[in-house]
Amino acid sequence: MACQSAPPAMDEQALLGLDPNADARYRQRAMAYFEQLKESQDGWEVCAEALSNGLYSDDHVKFFCFQVLEHQVKFRHAALTAAQQQLIRETLMKWLQQQLVSSQPEQPFVRNKAAQVLALTFVLEYPSLWPEFFFDLLALVGLTPQGVDLYLRTLMAIDAEVVDRDILHSPEETRRNTLIKDSMREQCVPHLVESWFHILQTYQRSHPQLTCQCLEVVGAYVSWIDLNLIANDRFVSLLLGQMSLEALREEACDCLLEIINKGMDPHDKTKLVESLSQVLQGGGFYNIEQEDDVDFLAKFSRLVNGMGQALVLSWSKLTKGGGLKAGAEPLAALEAKVPLLLQLLVHEDDDISSNVVGCCYEYLHVLKQLPQLTDQQKSNVEAIMMAVMKKLTYDDEYNFENEGEDEAMFVEYRKQLKMLLDRLAQVSPVLLLEAVGRVFTRTLQNWQAAPFMEVEVAIRLLYMLGEALPASHGAHFSGDAAKTSALQDMMRTLVSCNVSSYQHSSVSLEFFETVVRYDKFFVVEPQHIPNVLMAFLDHRGLRHSSPKVRSRVAYLFSRFVKTLHKHMTAFVEDILTRIQDLLELAPPENGFPALLTSDDQLFMFEAAGVLIVGGDSPVERKQALMGGLLRPLLDAFRLLLDKLPQEAEEERRAALADCLSHAVGFASRTSKAFSNKQTVKQCGCSEAYRDCMRTFLPALGCPVGRGPLRGAVRSFLHRMIICLEEEVLPFIPAASQHLLKDPEPRDLQEFIPLISQMTAKFKRQVSPFLQQVFMPLVGAIFEALGRPAEENDQTAALEQQLLRRSYFSFLLTVVGSGMSEVLDGQGPENMERVVFTVVQGAVDYPDPVAQKTCFIILSRLVDMWGGKDGVVGFPDFIYKHIVPACFLAPLKPTFDLSDAQTVLTLAECSVTLKTIHLKRGPEFIQLLQQEYLPSLQVSPQVSQELCQVIQQPDIKVLKSYMKAFFQRARL
């Protein structure tokens, strides 16, 4: 042994805790012992002795010993003496030697850990300390099965440490790994390849598992070793032979794919692929209809896809430098494989099909770049089209009502096929339009007798054309006459053949999706609108037996109405009557499941609003219809609001509060129908919404269900500020009084945007109200921010940060709207207190978003009050507080000048200094040079430099200088 003294014995009691069935006390002791050994200078030697001498038979103890050794190698290797490093090498080799003579191999998890430790040791010691690593390893393990297993596991562990591109490495590790690979190429790679060949040859029939491991190693290493060592007759013949052995062929496919993916000259790559292709074809592998092993075909399809993509890459490289003629050889080779690709693309197993989509997509990309397609290429394009159309079809097992993992995978696979269809449209839009037209017409002529999946895919293909064929803003029915005519014919067939009555949810959904995608068709042929509206409104759509269909149709109906409402003026009353029951508020106590969820009803109310507002009806009609739409909602709201405080059960109270919130949301959603061209006032609907205000505002005073109700009414107020304009103002004081009663930080944070919106919109119209509410609001904010929070309460800290930001944003809105009278009206003491919080926000809180806002506020205040005719005493405040803030904030260690948001804050800080100079002139410069900057120990030279920059007209110069100034100040 290389160490001077014998290491102490292991703690046998602690080792008992390594048993998976040990109780918590023992497990805790084992963990503590593990940490103790890791941290100890020589504790690892106990583990090394245990492994060298085979002292323990328990797998978990062996694993434990390797873990301790792993920690030592990984984190302390450089600090070990030469003797200790030698001890680790000897321990690992002795342990390997024991495995060769052991009758029973170790558990896989122990072997993997041993391989990891060997790999880590190799990475740190090769080539300088252990140049003979591989030769020592090969000499020791020989060709015994147990030795080969450990050898291959070690090689894969080395790959994970040195080569694996999925693992991020530091620049230093990358340099180390490059050195290791270069040394291996020079010294031992040919010997390794020779050992792989012998392993593959020796064990292919007796030990298929070992052979598969070796194939995995070859696949991993081939990306960076000399390809000629592998891509030669001897080695490739062996691999192809293994393609015929059932236990090996899947791994052999993977290995061949890695060889194909190896970077090389495009001519050489083409030759390699073609030679491999000839051998595979000669071996009967292309006759896939005779192959029923889908696991093998999944691997084989990946290999074929890789071969095709390799040829596309060769074509791209050759044509880039030498034109299309230069790429003739790889293109011919690729096109020879199209029949095989098509066989795999249409395979009934979607995984196999999915594996060749990439190559098909890239082949189409090649065709897109050719000036003209040959007849054979056109035939290939059509064949891919027909394959895509076939594979888009659902199978019988698809569960539409309870979609699980298999269904999700098919949806993803359909997305891949859609990409192929889009690429087909780029290659030949005419061919695609004709092919879809044929399938669509043939299927819909006899839809009653066709299975649902054929009908669904026929309509789906028409739907997909909408994205595959480009059209500006959905204008598919103008421009190219051939395309327009074909799409119009298909749409006419769709809406007139009664396929909407097909009794399957997938067909129903596809019908409505397609109708809405091509809603511009109805502008051209509006005579079809009544029939489609009836489909939306009856059992085919909004009253379908499937909740999933009803929900989606509610959304699609609102979109359909938004686009075509001008063509529906004559049907408005009829539509509103037919959907009346779908617009009813569904209180929780009625016991009947509603046809639509509350989210679906939002779309229905929006559609109803658009129908009423959007047409050319007289104002009186719009007024009556909007009143008729909202009145039942308000009546139901009042009844439920009266019930809410009387309800004893908490669950029922929550349900009622939610229902009331939905009612407010529904009313709010109807207002989306209005615009600048059709305002609430112009449509005569002001009274209807004022009635909503009168009905909803009392809910703010309800002590029950406060959260959701307040949120809903607050959102409604936001909408009404936009829609009712100044007519909303009489309601604001009462609303504010309720919202500011016993507020939580979140209540205030959500109330401030409302006041800010109102301030920005109405400005001086709300000045008296703002003067009245300003200090109560500010006082509530100060009180909320002053509440003590637990040190580690992240939620409370975040709420306070957001509230502080909201507060400063509100002040900025007031100041930015030029409403200085709001602050003036609070009295000098309150005004100073408020302005001082802004200075505090700029300096004391490490939140660049809030700090930036504070500096903008300070700039505005200086601009308003800092001149000769400004507020008395404010210039003094500027010099005592605002100027210091401009220097103290950036000097704070939390002010991170490498952070983009902080740099923006510094820019606003510079603007503040510039504004002070504009307002105070030479007086400010004198104060900086003679008093303030010397107090910060700034040299006279730098002070003069800064003052000169401040006096320059270009603010950009000051912003740049300030960043450099504070970077220097930090040094």
Tab-separated table of N, CA, C and O in Angstrom, residues 113 508 836 950:
chain	number	residue	atom	x	y	z
A	113	LYS	N	-21.469	2.874	-11.143
A	113	LYS	CA	-20.774	3.825	-10.264
A	113	LYS	C	-19.254	3.622	-10.362
A	113	LYS	O	-18.493	4.587	-10.404
A	508	SER	N	-68.328	17.689	-36.479
A	508	SER	CA	-69.012	18.933	-36.088
A	508	SER	C	-67.985	20.043	-35.848
A	508	SER	O	-68.123	21.160	-36.351
A	836	PHE	N	-40.809	63.448	-0.243
A	836	PHE	CA	-39.693	62.770	0.413
A	836	PHE	C	-39.749	61.253	0.180
A	836	PHE	O	-38.705	60.613	0.055
A	950	ILE	N	-22.583	68.237	-17.789
A	950	ILE	CA	-23.965	68.602	-17.434
A	950	ILE	C	-24.409	69.828	-18.235
A	950	ILE	O	-25.578	69.932	-18.641
